[in-house]
């Protein structure tokens, strides 16, 4: 490594090296070569020696601070930079390094002012470092569940990171927008509203806030924009923009206040509803309640597991908690009562079904780390005392305040207002899939018809939805509460008919959101997207909307878009159409509507025949139809279907015939090609893929099957 004496000096003075820092150049080059060669501690000694006599020299101070940061000594890095920053407070690299150290030491909240100073000073000269820092901040904010702020920092980082890192940041953005664990109104872009009633001087103030926002300084942008509220205290759009700035900054509590204000002032019902929806979601995110965790030391894990297996309210799960890499972890589902079989019931009473109230995870001791075996219980607050007694009777005294890495991916937090609204029922292996679907559907029907309408909600000022429907001043809040309910249901892939609910509660019908061009189609927020009149779009626009819709995965809107795309047929390329049909069928499944799913499969088969699909591609629809038919072994169409499937496909594919035979036997169905025209049903058990046919009873848990279906991932 050598430096051209006529190149710009690394100290960023703007002078040539020969006329600036040439006196220390050889020692600096030696130190930096050592650092780049992996000998950072040796480099540190050289830099410390130079720094002792030149603490305010930029090249020395920034290099030494950089090595300290590499060695994870943020405190020394920050201290090293102070003499330089005292003499040169606007030194760009020093400000960025100081912000990096402050973020590591204090976290984003306390380091915000230092970070934002670095953004403003350094983005022009070191954009890649600013982009990298913003991407790191996004990860921290996501872990703190400051979701909108996390996404905005990613979007900010996208503009400045290195070209080779941009794709990775973009993929993180896509992952966020497709994360169904995040309420859908909080995903995607959110846009500032234009302010049209400002004077020329006031417009300058607002444009200053927009400029600060473009630099990632949303706290300062909110402060500047707030100056305008003195002259415009009832400007709904202004309060909305302030609320967005605050949300982007991570201050969701204050953002909720501003967005509530915007909603209360707006005469535009849809805008008021959207603003109030965001505000209510921020309030709910802040109100989340976590369940009680208990930790127990175990002398003999095998003995304890034997005891647990004898407790009816503990059901051992087949799956391993930590996956294949954690064979020492066993989990139990905790029930609120002893389980009873409902396999022979046609219309079970939901109030008598066992409900999942927690999980018990047992980890074996690690001989290498000399650790003891442990059991970790996470259970709903209402049941903690009785379950603790039950567990302690088997284990003895609990071991409290233990650091538990095994439970990092297990969470039972709930929105306070929605606590206990959705119940996860327990089914034994004998419960047929048909009955699971009946219970799943009844569960949501009960939520929509009885539980939610009569539940006091903080977003409705403590009123129930039924009470709020009689108070006109609460109409926009009630419309927002319906959106929140939809976001809650969407986590379980369940569709809610928002227009029907609005009509039920005497609210205005939803206004459509027409889009003028592709840019507007991609840039609108999610709540606006859901109001786009799909039938008015061109094929090109429909294709763009389809891509965005499949990313956001809002079930109700996705179904509308897919139906329109399938009706037109020419919106996407032929190779993609099977995927669209599969998704369309899955949406019927998620609604527990077996008949509609079978109807859509027939439509897909007709399309496949018309479009000249190959043998293998046509077979996939038969396989999907089989999935739904075996749910009800008494279905009159099952025998003819199996005979036709065997005649047309299976006799030509012996290996597939063997797999299908095994699959049918798992469902206690004797294949007609073995019995020649008769089909025997031994009971109504539906295991394997039938059990997985309907949505899982936990939010966003993926479904699977033992039988591979062509066309599925």
XYZ file of C-alpha atoms in Angstrom:
713
model
C 0.000 0.000 0.000
C 1.452 3.339 -1.045
C -0.023 6.780 -1.398
C 0.492 9.243 -4.217
C 1.878 12.406 -2.592
C -0.231 14.450 -4.977
C -3.489 12.663 -4.150
C -5.973 14.215 -1.744
C -4.971 13.769 1.863
C -6.970 11.076 3.756
C -7.628 13.585 6.534
C -10.280 15.194 4.267
C -8.727 18.658 4.485
C -9.010 19.008 0.724
C -5.249 19.503 0.389
C -2.743 17.313 -1.411
C -1.034 14.742 0.847
C 2.426 16.257 0.107
C 1.296 19.574 1.584
C -0.728 18.209 4.502
C 0.022 14.975 6.396
C 3.156 13.734 4.658
C 5.083 13.788 7.964
C 3.043 10.900 9.370
C 2.220 9.160 6.098
C 4.751 6.311 6.377
C 3.684 5.366 9.929
C 0.008 5.664 9.016
C 0.433 3.436 5.966
C 2.260 0.852 8.081
C -0.531 0.844 10.686
C -3.292 0.566 8.118
C -1.481 -2.272 6.332
C -1.295 -4.175 9.614
C -4.992 -3.587 10.256
C -5.984 -4.731 6.775
C -3.763 -7.788 7.216
C -5.637 -8.864 10.328
C -3.154 -7.494 12.868
C -5.413 -4.832 14.334
C -3.838 -4.820 17.797
C -0.404 -4.185 16.320
C -1.878 -1.369 14.243
C -3.515 -0.014 17.386
C -0.156 0.445 19.114
C 1.273 2.451 16.215
C -1.828 4.632 15.945
C -1.939 5.231 19.709
C 1.667 6.418 19.615
C 0.967 8.885 16.783
C -2.295 9.971 18.420
C -0.536 10.795 21.703
C 1.168 13.775 20.056
C -1.485 14.522 17.416
C -4.936 13.913 19.007
C -6.731 16.428 16.808
C -5.250 15.328 13.496
C -8.116 13.921 11.466
C -6.295 11.087 9.699
C -4.921 9.765 12.984
C -8.073 10.189 15.072
C -10.451 8.677 12.524
C -8.125 5.748 11.780
C -7.653 4.994 15.477
C -11.399 5.283 16.117
C -12.058 2.953 13.201
C -9.734 0.298 14.638
C -11.346 0.657 18.072
C -14.759 0.111 16.495
C -13.451 -2.934 14.666
C -12.252 -4.291 18.008
C -15.704 -3.543 19.478
C -14.433 -0.846 21.840
C -17.003 1.857 21.115
C -16.227 3.876 24.246
C -12.551 4.313 23.301
C -13.536 5.139 19.725
C -15.850 7.909 20.837
C -13.344 9.301 23.315
C -10.640 9.297 20.637
C -12.714 11.542 18.368
C -13.429 14.292 20.900
C -10.300 16.460 20.344
C -10.851 16.369 16.581
C -14.554 17.214 16.873
C -13.738 20.050 19.267
C -11.498 21.662 16.647
C -13.452 20.534 13.549
C -17.107 19.999 14.557
C -18.182 19.507 10.934
C -15.675 16.790 10.055
C -17.834 14.327 8.121
C -16.035 11.042 8.773
C -15.506 11.840 12.436
C -19.223 12.529 12.869
C -20.116 9.207 11.232
C -17.674 7.278 13.421
C -18.950 9.090 16.513
C -22.520 8.153 15.592
C -21.513 4.533 15.055
C -19.927 4.433 18.503
C -22.879 6.195 20.145
C -25.342 3.789 18.537
C -23.361 0.832 19.822
C -23.066 2.274 23.334
C -26.431 3.934 23.897
C -28.885 2.520 21.372
C -30.844 4.457 18.772
C -33.119 6.386 21.126
C -30.331 8.020 23.152
C -27.957 8.370 20.207
C -30.547 9.886 17.843
C -29.200 13.451 17.842
C -25.639 12.244 17.213
C -26.820 9.928 14.440
C -28.877 12.591 12.718
C -25.969 15.034 12.881
C -23.901 12.398 11.103
C -26.644 11.933 8.504
C -26.701 15.633 7.664
C -22.921 16.105 7.711
C -21.828 12.864 6.095
C -24.394 11.784 3.514
C -22.844 13.870 0.732
C -19.276 12.666 1.295
C -19.739 9.144 2.711
C -23.160 7.979 1.482
C -22.270 4.283 1.666
C -21.385 4.538 5.360
C -24.640 6.381 6.037
C -26.598 3.722 4.154
C -24.911 0.928 6.077
C -25.625 2.639 9.391
C -29.292 3.159 8.490
C -29.652 -0.512 7.549
C -28.209 -1.499 10.915
C -30.568 0.866 12.734
C -33.475 -0.734 10.860
C -32.592 -4.118 12.345
C -32.533 -2.667 15.849
C -35.877 -0.928 15.379
C -37.468 -4.088 14.006
C -36.371 -6.016 17.088
C -37.944 -3.257 19.204
C -41.156 -3.670 17.140
C -40.983 -0.104 15.854
C -42.076 -1.486 12.544
C -42.859 1.562 10.404
C -39.604 3.191 11.482
C -37.651 0.040 10.654
C -39.058 -0.010 7.135
C -38.423 3.696 6.596
C -34.791 3.306 7.639
C -34.453 0.469 5.123
C -35.948 2.651 2.394
C -33.518 5.422 3.384
C -30.592 2.974 3.330
C -31.562 1.814 -0.175
C -30.622 5.215 -1.558
C -27.071 5.208 -0.234
C -25.657 1.717 0.302
C -23.037 0.284 -2.024
C -24.319 -1.162 -5.271
C -23.366 -4.673 -4.178
C -25.400 -4.247 -0.953
C -28.453 -2.640 -2.530
C -30.030 -5.928 -3.593
C -29.753 -7.287 -0.071
C -31.451 -4.207 1.398
C -34.125 -4.421 -1.281
C -34.805 -8.039 -0.342
C -35.132 -6.995 3.297
C -37.719 -4.441 2.224
C -39.636 -7.111 0.345
C -39.433 -9.432 3.341
C -40.879 -6.706 5.552
C -43.727 -5.902 3.178
C -44.568 -9.594 2.950
C -44.296 -10.255 6.692
C -47.795 -11.228 7.775
C -46.718 -10.946 11.390
C -46.811 -7.172 10.787
C -50.351 -5.714 10.548
C -50.889 -5.028 6.852
C -51.771 -1.297 7.218
C -48.279 -0.761 8.673
C -46.542 -2.433 5.728
C -45.528 -0.817 2.453
C -45.056 2.866 1.761
C -46.760 5.735 3.581
C -46.825 9.094 1.847
C -46.857 12.649 3.119
C -50.010 14.568 2.275
C -49.605 17.784 0.249
C -50.439 20.989 2.118
C -52.242 23.435 -0.156
C -53.366 26.153 2.264
C -49.968 27.451 3.407
C -48.570 30.887 2.728
C -45.271 31.257 0.880
C -43.310 31.590 4.122
C -45.136 28.667 5.706
C -44.460 26.571 2.638
C -40.736 27.201 3.106
C -41.013 25.861 6.642
C -42.820 22.755 5.456
C -40.318 22.188 2.642
C -37.559 22.413 5.250
C -39.218 19.567 7.142
C -39.423 17.565 3.915
C -35.720 18.197 3.322
C -34.852 16.950 6.802
C -37.019 13.910 6.162
C -35.051 13.172 2.988
C -31.900 13.105 5.145
C -33.415 10.620 7.599
C -33.849 13.267 10.305
C -37.514 12.592 11.064
C -37.416 13.782 14.677
C -36.213 17.185 13.517
C -38.655 17.158 10.589
C -41.557 16.656 13.004
C -40.317 19.495 15.193
C -40.100 21.873 12.221
C -43.514 20.903 10.847
C -45.056 21.263 14.313
C -44.268 24.989 14.186
C -47.052 25.311 11.607
C -49.713 23.974 13.982
C -49.866 27.328 15.774
C -51.281 28.954 12.648
C -53.077 25.820 11.418
C -54.272 23.910 14.492
C -57.115 22.246 12.560
C -55.230 21.198 9.436
C -55.756 17.428 9.287
C -53.135 16.840 6.577
C -50.504 18.712 8.604
C -51.168 16.595 11.691
C -51.039 13.464 9.530
C -47.631 14.417 8.124
C -46.324 15.154 11.609
C -47.611 11.751 12.693
C -45.756 10.062 9.833
C -42.524 11.858 10.711
C -42.889 10.667 14.302
C -43.672 7.097 13.228
C -40.689 7.063 10.858
C -38.536 8.259 13.748
C -39.769 5.400 15.948
C -41.913 7.478 18.315
C -45.097 5.461 17.805
C -46.735 6.785 20.969
C -46.552 10.407 19.831
C -47.352 9.396 16.256
C -50.613 7.886 17.496
C -51.515 11.181 19.187
C -50.910 13.168 15.994
C -52.745 10.668 13.792
C -55.742 10.593 16.144
C -55.777 14.386 15.852
C -55.625 14.237 12.048
C -58.497 11.766 11.929
C -60.674 13.850 14.233
C -60.180 16.970 12.096
C -60.620 15.511 8.609
C -63.865 15.853 6.674
C -62.711 13.131 4.268
C -64.128 9.945 5.803
C -61.692 7.545 4.100
C -58.684 9.675 5.005
C -59.929 9.949 8.587
C -60.423 6.193 8.707
C -56.917 5.495 7.371
C -55.298 7.922 9.795
C -57.286 6.514 12.706
C -56.409 2.952 11.660
C -52.690 3.702 11.932
C -53.234 5.439 15.273
C -55.217 2.537 16.727
C -52.601 0.044 15.551
C -49.803 2.060 17.168
C -51.814 2.153 20.398
C -52.386 -1.596 20.245
C -48.748 -2.355 19.470
C -47.850 -0.433 22.637
C -50.461 -2.337 24.658
C -49.178 -5.838 23.938
C -49.207 -8.161 26.926
C -46.727 -10.995 27.271
C -47.424 -14.238 29.041
C -45.737 -15.465 32.209
C -42.519 -17.442 31.810
C -41.227 -19.939 34.380
C -37.955 -21.890 34.301
C -37.323 -25.198 36.078
C -34.116 -27.144 36.727
C -34.439 -30.858 36.016
C -32.301 -33.689 37.400
C -33.470 -36.356 34.956
C -35.115 -35.223 31.744
C -36.254 -38.717 30.767
C -37.991 -39.159 34.132
C -39.684 -35.783 33.834
C -40.882 -36.491 30.296
C -42.431 -39.725 31.512
C -44.286 -37.773 34.207
C -45.394 -35.092 31.751
C -46.683 -37.719 29.331
C -49.087 -38.864 32.038
C -50.625 -35.397 32.528
C -53.692 -35.109 30.231
C -53.397 -31.322 29.924
C -49.891 -31.639 28.469
C -49.786 -32.846 24.883
C -46.366 -33.759 23.515
C -45.757 -32.206 20.105
C -44.394 -34.305 17.266
C -42.165 -31.518 16.027
C -38.856 -30.482 17.585
C -38.817 -26.900 18.886
C -35.327 -26.066 17.690
C -35.513 -28.041 14.452
C -33.138 -30.754 13.352
C -30.159 -28.978 14.890
C -31.660 -29.117 18.398
C -32.522 -32.785 19.008
C -32.444 -32.222 22.779
C -35.581 -30.056 22.853
C -39.069 -31.466 23.380
C -42.211 -29.326 23.543
C -45.648 -29.827 25.053
C -48.819 -27.932 24.263
C -50.541 -26.812 27.474
C -54.357 -27.109 27.503
C -56.907 -25.377 29.716
C -58.687 -28.680 30.464
C -58.406 -32.396 29.897
C -58.915 -33.243 26.212
C -61.925 -35.225 25.036
C -62.526 -36.834 21.661
C -64.963 -35.018 19.372
C -64.429 -37.212 16.308
C -68.023 -38.467 16.393
C -69.659 -35.060 16.961
C -71.343 -33.252 14.095
C -71.732 -29.861 15.779
C -69.417 -29.535 18.810
C -69.920 -26.813 21.423
C -66.965 -24.404 21.222
C -67.192 -23.618 24.939
C -66.468 -27.256 25.782
C -63.420 -27.698 23.572
C -59.900 -27.696 25.064
C -57.994 -24.476 24.337
C -54.227 -24.057 23.985
C -53.014 -21.713 26.738
C -49.254 -22.101 26.529
C -46.220 -24.206 25.767
C -43.718 -26.182 27.822
C -40.238 -26.645 26.345
C -37.770 -29.140 27.808
C -34.080 -28.986 26.917
C -31.608 -31.742 27.735
C -28.371 -30.965 29.534
C -25.326 -30.116 27.460
C -22.360 -32.167 28.637
C -19.906 -29.993 26.725
C -21.087 -26.837 28.473
C -21.737 -28.580 31.796
C -25.315 -27.273 31.826
C -28.302 -28.836 33.552
C -31.525 -29.978 31.912
C -34.221 -27.295 31.990
C -37.936 -26.926 31.404
C -39.400 -23.585 30.346
C -43.103 -22.840 30.675
C -44.867 -19.986 28.881
C -48.526 -19.737 29.841
C -51.408 -17.246 29.838
C -51.570 -15.110 32.975
C -54.998 -16.415 33.965
C -53.706 -19.973 34.243
C -50.202 -19.455 35.601
C -50.887 -20.422 39.228
C -52.700 -23.671 38.485
C -50.182 -24.696 35.828
C -47.253 -23.790 38.054
C -48.677 -26.037 40.765
C -49.190 -28.822 38.246
C -45.614 -28.573 36.987
C -44.036 -28.133 40.407
C -45.810 -31.241 41.680
C -43.716 -33.095 39.109
C -40.515 -31.058 39.216
C -40.132 -29.388 42.579
C -38.983 -25.786 42.983
C -38.604 -23.532 39.919
C -35.330 -21.972 38.882
C -36.135 -18.298 38.255
C -34.355 -15.576 36.262
C -32.532 -18.034 34.062
C -31.211 -16.853 30.698
C -33.146 -18.870 28.136
C -31.799 -18.914 24.596
C -34.163 -21.746 23.691
C -37.228 -19.503 23.874
C -36.057 -16.675 21.636
C -38.466 -17.656 18.846
C -41.482 -18.313 21.073
C -43.809 -15.417 21.834
C -47.290 -15.246 23.263
C -47.763 -11.473 23.278
C -51.200 -10.189 22.331
C -52.874 -6.837 21.811
C -54.604 -5.999 25.090
C -57.988 -5.317 23.442
C -57.820 -8.575 21.491
C -56.565 -10.795 24.271
C -58.407 -14.099 24.178
C -60.563 -13.089 21.213
C -59.165 -15.849 19.036
C -58.887 -19.248 20.675
C -56.590 -21.974 19.433
C -58.480 -25.218 19.910
C -56.767 -28.542 20.452
C -57.600 -31.469 18.179
C -56.529 -35.049 18.743
C -55.360 -37.131 15.796
C -58.767 -38.751 15.410
C -60.494 -35.437 14.683
C -61.384 -35.470 10.963
C -60.341 -32.525 8.830
C -63.983 -31.898 7.950
C -64.757 -31.303 11.636
C -61.674 -29.120 12.062
C -62.973 -26.941 9.241
C -66.412 -26.730 10.866
C -64.857 -25.626 14.161
C -62.517 -23.156 12.449
C -65.418 -21.558 10.630
C -67.604 -21.476 13.757
C -64.737 -19.878 15.667
C -64.593 -16.909 13.299
C -68.364 -16.667 12.963
C -68.576 -16.439 16.745
C -65.867 -13.770 16.829
C -67.629 -11.639 14.209
C -71.195 -12.123 15.419
C -70.809 -12.189 19.201
C -67.393 -11.609 20.713
C -65.987 -8.597 18.841
C -69.277 -6.618 18.598
C -69.681 -6.786 22.373
C -66.070 -6.193 23.393
C -65.089 -2.732 24.746
C -62.240 -1.331 22.646
C -59.843 1.439 23.629
C -59.949 2.712 20.045
C -63.685 3.341 20.501
C -63.203 5.280 23.748
C -64.069 2.172 25.723
C -67.325 1.545 23.853
C -68.207 -1.731 22.178
C -68.632 -1.732 18.386
C -72.387 -2.130 18.850
C -72.483 0.872 21.188
C -70.223 2.930 18.910
C -72.510 2.271 15.942
C -75.151 4.382 17.698
C -72.802 7.371 18.137
C -72.205 9.279 14.914
C -69.088 11.016 16.262
C -67.415 7.620 16.554
C -68.173 6.499 13.005
C -64.641 7.010 11.640
C -63.201 5.298 14.718
C -65.527 2.356 14.202
C -64.538 2.115 10.529
C -60.889 2.119 11.637
C -61.635 -0.545 14.258
C -63.047 -2.728 11.471
C -59.757 -2.287 9.590
C -57.887 -3.292 12.746
C -60.105 -6.364 13.116
C -59.350 -7.207 9.489
C -55.610 -6.870 10.163
C -56.021 -9.178 13.159
C -57.905 -11.775 11.089
C -55.421 -11.441 8.236
C -52.707 -12.818 10.505
C -54.695 -16.061 10.471
C -55.339 -15.862 6.689
C -59.025 -15.343 7.379
C -61.044 -13.008 5.158
C -63.388 -10.419 6.599
C -66.006 -8.782 4.398
C -65.306 -5.132 5.214
C -68.104 -3.696 3.006
C -70.596 -6.016 4.722
C -69.369 -5.014 8.187
C -69.581 -1.342 7.297
C -73.154 -1.858 6.183
C -73.976 -3.827 9.339
C -72.759 -0.964 11.529
C -74.425 1.755 9.407
C -71.142 3.220 8.173
C -70.591 4.886 4.784
C -69.686 2.553 1.926
C -66.015 2.404 1.039
C -65.005 4.899 -1.634
C -62.891 3.565 -4.477
C -59.345 4.833 -4.982
C -58.823 5.330 -8.730
C -55.228 5.412 -9.956
C -54.037 7.444 -12.914
C -50.856 5.555 -13.825
C -48.455 2.768 -12.885
C -46.443 5.089 -10.633
C -49.467 5.885 -8.500
C -50.366 2.196 -8.456
C -47.020 1.322 -6.894
C -46.756 4.343 -4.605
C -50.122 4.330 -2.829
C -50.297 2.967 0.709
C -51.843 -0.415 1.443
C -55.186 0.916 2.702
C -55.523 2.906 -0.529
C -54.475 -0.121 -2.578
C -57.329 -2.169 -1.116
C -59.806 0.381 -2.522
C -58.504 0.334 -6.112
C -61.292 -0.559 -8.586
C -59.581 -3.538 -10.200
C -61.938 -3.798 -13.153
C -60.885 -0.342 -14.427
C -57.193 -1.242 -14.782
C -55.401 -2.028 -18.010
C -53.720 -5.426 -18.309
C -50.319 -3.860 -17.608
C -51.668 -2.115 -14.521
C -53.365 -5.316 -13.367
C -50.032 -7.149 -13.655
C -48.324 -4.540 -11.465
C -51.130 -4.711 -8.924
C -50.974 -8.510 -8.933
C -47.289 -8.471 -7.990
C -47.852 -6.026 -5.158
C -50.952 -7.871 -3.981
C -49.129 -11.184 -3.780
C -46.413 -9.485 -1.742
C -48.805 -7.931 0.795
C -50.990 -11.084 0.847
C -54.203 -9.509 2.096
C -56.534 -12.465 1.594
C -59.738 -10.647 0.621
C -58.138 -8.253 -1.832
C -55.866 -10.946 -3.249
C -58.928 -13.036 -4.049
C -60.480 -10.144 -5.990
C -57.283 -9.489 -7.940
C -56.725 -13.161 -8.752
C -60.317 -13.549 -9.910
C -59.888 -10.602 -12.286
C -56.531 -11.872 -13.584
C -57.962 -15.340 -14.192
C -60.990 -13.863 -15.931
C -58.816 -11.915 -18.373
C -56.202 -14.712 -18.791
C -53.743 -12.463 -20.682
C -52.483 -10.390 -17.742
C -49.524 -12.685 -16.978
C -47.494 -15.135 -19.028
C -48.858 -18.645 -19.508
C -46.144 -20.247 -17.349
C -47.313 -18.270 -14.325
C -51.000 -19.128 -14.606
C -50.814 -22.452 -12.682
C -49.345 -20.571 -9.717
C -52.239 -18.098 -9.885
C -54.775 -20.927 -9.941
C -53.129 -22.640 -6.963
C -53.220 -19.398 -4.972
C -56.885 -18.902 -5.890
C -57.712 -22.406 -4.662
C -55.766 -21.847 -1.435
C -57.876 -18.780 -0.641
C -61.030 -20.895 -0.740
C -59.331 -23.387 1.549
C -58.415 -20.613 3.992
C -62.110 -19.687 4.182
C -62.921 -23.294 5.140
C -64.958 -23.488 1.922
C -64.336 -26.977 0.536
C -67.045 -26.753 -2.104
C -65.660 -23.502 -3.493
C -62.154 -24.969 -3.526
C -63.396 -27.956 -5.542
C -65.254 -25.609 -7.879
C -62.067 -23.623 -8.484
C -60.142 -26.819 -9.161
C -62.686 -27.711 -11.846
C -62.158 -24.254 -13.363
C -58.389 -24.802 -13.264
C -58.776 -28.176 -14.988
C -60.892 -26.576 -17.708
C -58.259 -23.876 -18.182
C -55.478 -26.500 -18.330
C -57.310 -28.436 -21.042
C -58.087 -25.315 -23.049
C -54.514 -24.005 -22.831
C -52.979 -27.335 -23.853
C -51.200 -28.165 -20.605
C -48.938 -31.214 -20.605
C -49.687 -34.531 -18.903
C -47.688 -33.701 -15.759
C -49.244 -30.243 -15.497
C -52.765 -31.627 -15.794
C -52.040 -34.243 -13.140
C -51.404 -31.582 -10.511
C -55.065 -30.537 -10.558
C -56.140 -34.142 -9.982
C -53.796 -34.264 -7.014
C -55.256 -31.089 -5.551
C -58.776 -32.381 -6.059
C -57.823 -35.545 -4.215
C -56.662 -33.468 -1.246
C -60.094 -31.953 -0.810
C -62.130 -35.056 -1.613
C -60.512 -37.289 1.013
C -61.590 -34.828 3.702
C -65.056 -36.345 3.461
C -64.779 -40.091 2.726
C -68.580 -40.266 2.386
C -68.581 -37.887 -0.604
C -70.425 -39.632 -3.461
C -67.993 -38.240 -6.008
C -64.927 -39.795 -4.365
C -65.200 -43.341 -5.819
C -65.770 -42.222 -9.436
C -62.949 -39.700 -9.112
C -60.489 -42.313 -7.817
C -61.419 -44.778 -10.552
C -61.056 -42.119 -13.241
C -57.736 -40.940 -11.761
C -56.406 -44.496 -11.755
C -57.546 -45.172 -15.294
C -56.180 -41.904 -16.687
C -52.968 -41.468 -14.701
C -51.985 -43.934 -11.989
C -51.840 -47.146 -13.989
C -49.251 -45.404 -16.184
C -47.212 -44.310 -13.138
C -46.623 -47.255 -10.759
C -44.588 -45.233 -8.251
C -47.277 -42.573 -8.008
C -49.944 -45.278 -7.713
C -48.052 -46.686 -4.743
C -47.788 -43.239 -3.121
C -51.491 -42.506 -3.641
C -52.435 -45.917 -2.256
C -50.430 -45.227 0.899
C -51.963 -41.762 1.136
C -55.509 -43.133 0.932
C -54.761 -45.775 3.527
C -53.602 -43.029 5.895
C -57.161 -41.737 5.632
C -58.657 -45.205 6.210
C -59.770 -45.376 2.583
C -59.320 -48.568 0.587
C -58.421 -47.686 -3.039
C -61.080 -48.836 -5.522
C -58.421 -50.331 -7.791
C -57.793 -52.823 -4.973
C -61.460 -53.564 -4.248
C -62.722 -53.176 -7.824
C -65.501 -50.702 -7.475
C -66.128 -50.687 -3.744
C -64.615 -48.362 -1.204
C -64.328 -49.161 2.461
C -64.271 -46.430 5.086
C -62.953 -47.578 8.435
C -63.960 -44.725 10.680
C -63.596 -41.070 9.824
C -59.984 -40.437 10.718
C -58.263 -37.876 8.553
C -54.595 -37.604 9.312
C -51.601 -36.515 7.314
C -52.434 -34.030 4.598
C -56.138 -33.794 5.495
C -55.256 -32.353 8.858
C -53.120 -29.778 7.146
C -55.769 -28.898 4.564
C -57.216 -26.060 6.638
C -55.316 -23.078 8.031
C -53.138 -23.776 11.029
C -54.555 -22.700 14.376
C -51.654 -20.344 15.018
C -51.049 -17.142 13.071
C -48.860 -17.448 9.976
C -47.770 -20.987 10.620
C -47.024 -22.632 7.303
C -48.951 -25.709 6.249
C -47.469 -28.839 4.777
C -48.274 -32.365 3.721
C -46.775 -35.798 3.460
C -47.877 -36.038 -0.159
C -46.035 -33.838 -2.618
C -48.386 -32.025 -4.952
C -46.930 -30.912 -8.298
C -46.983 -27.147 -8.564
C -46.531 -26.582 -4.841
C -43.253 -25.464 -3.325
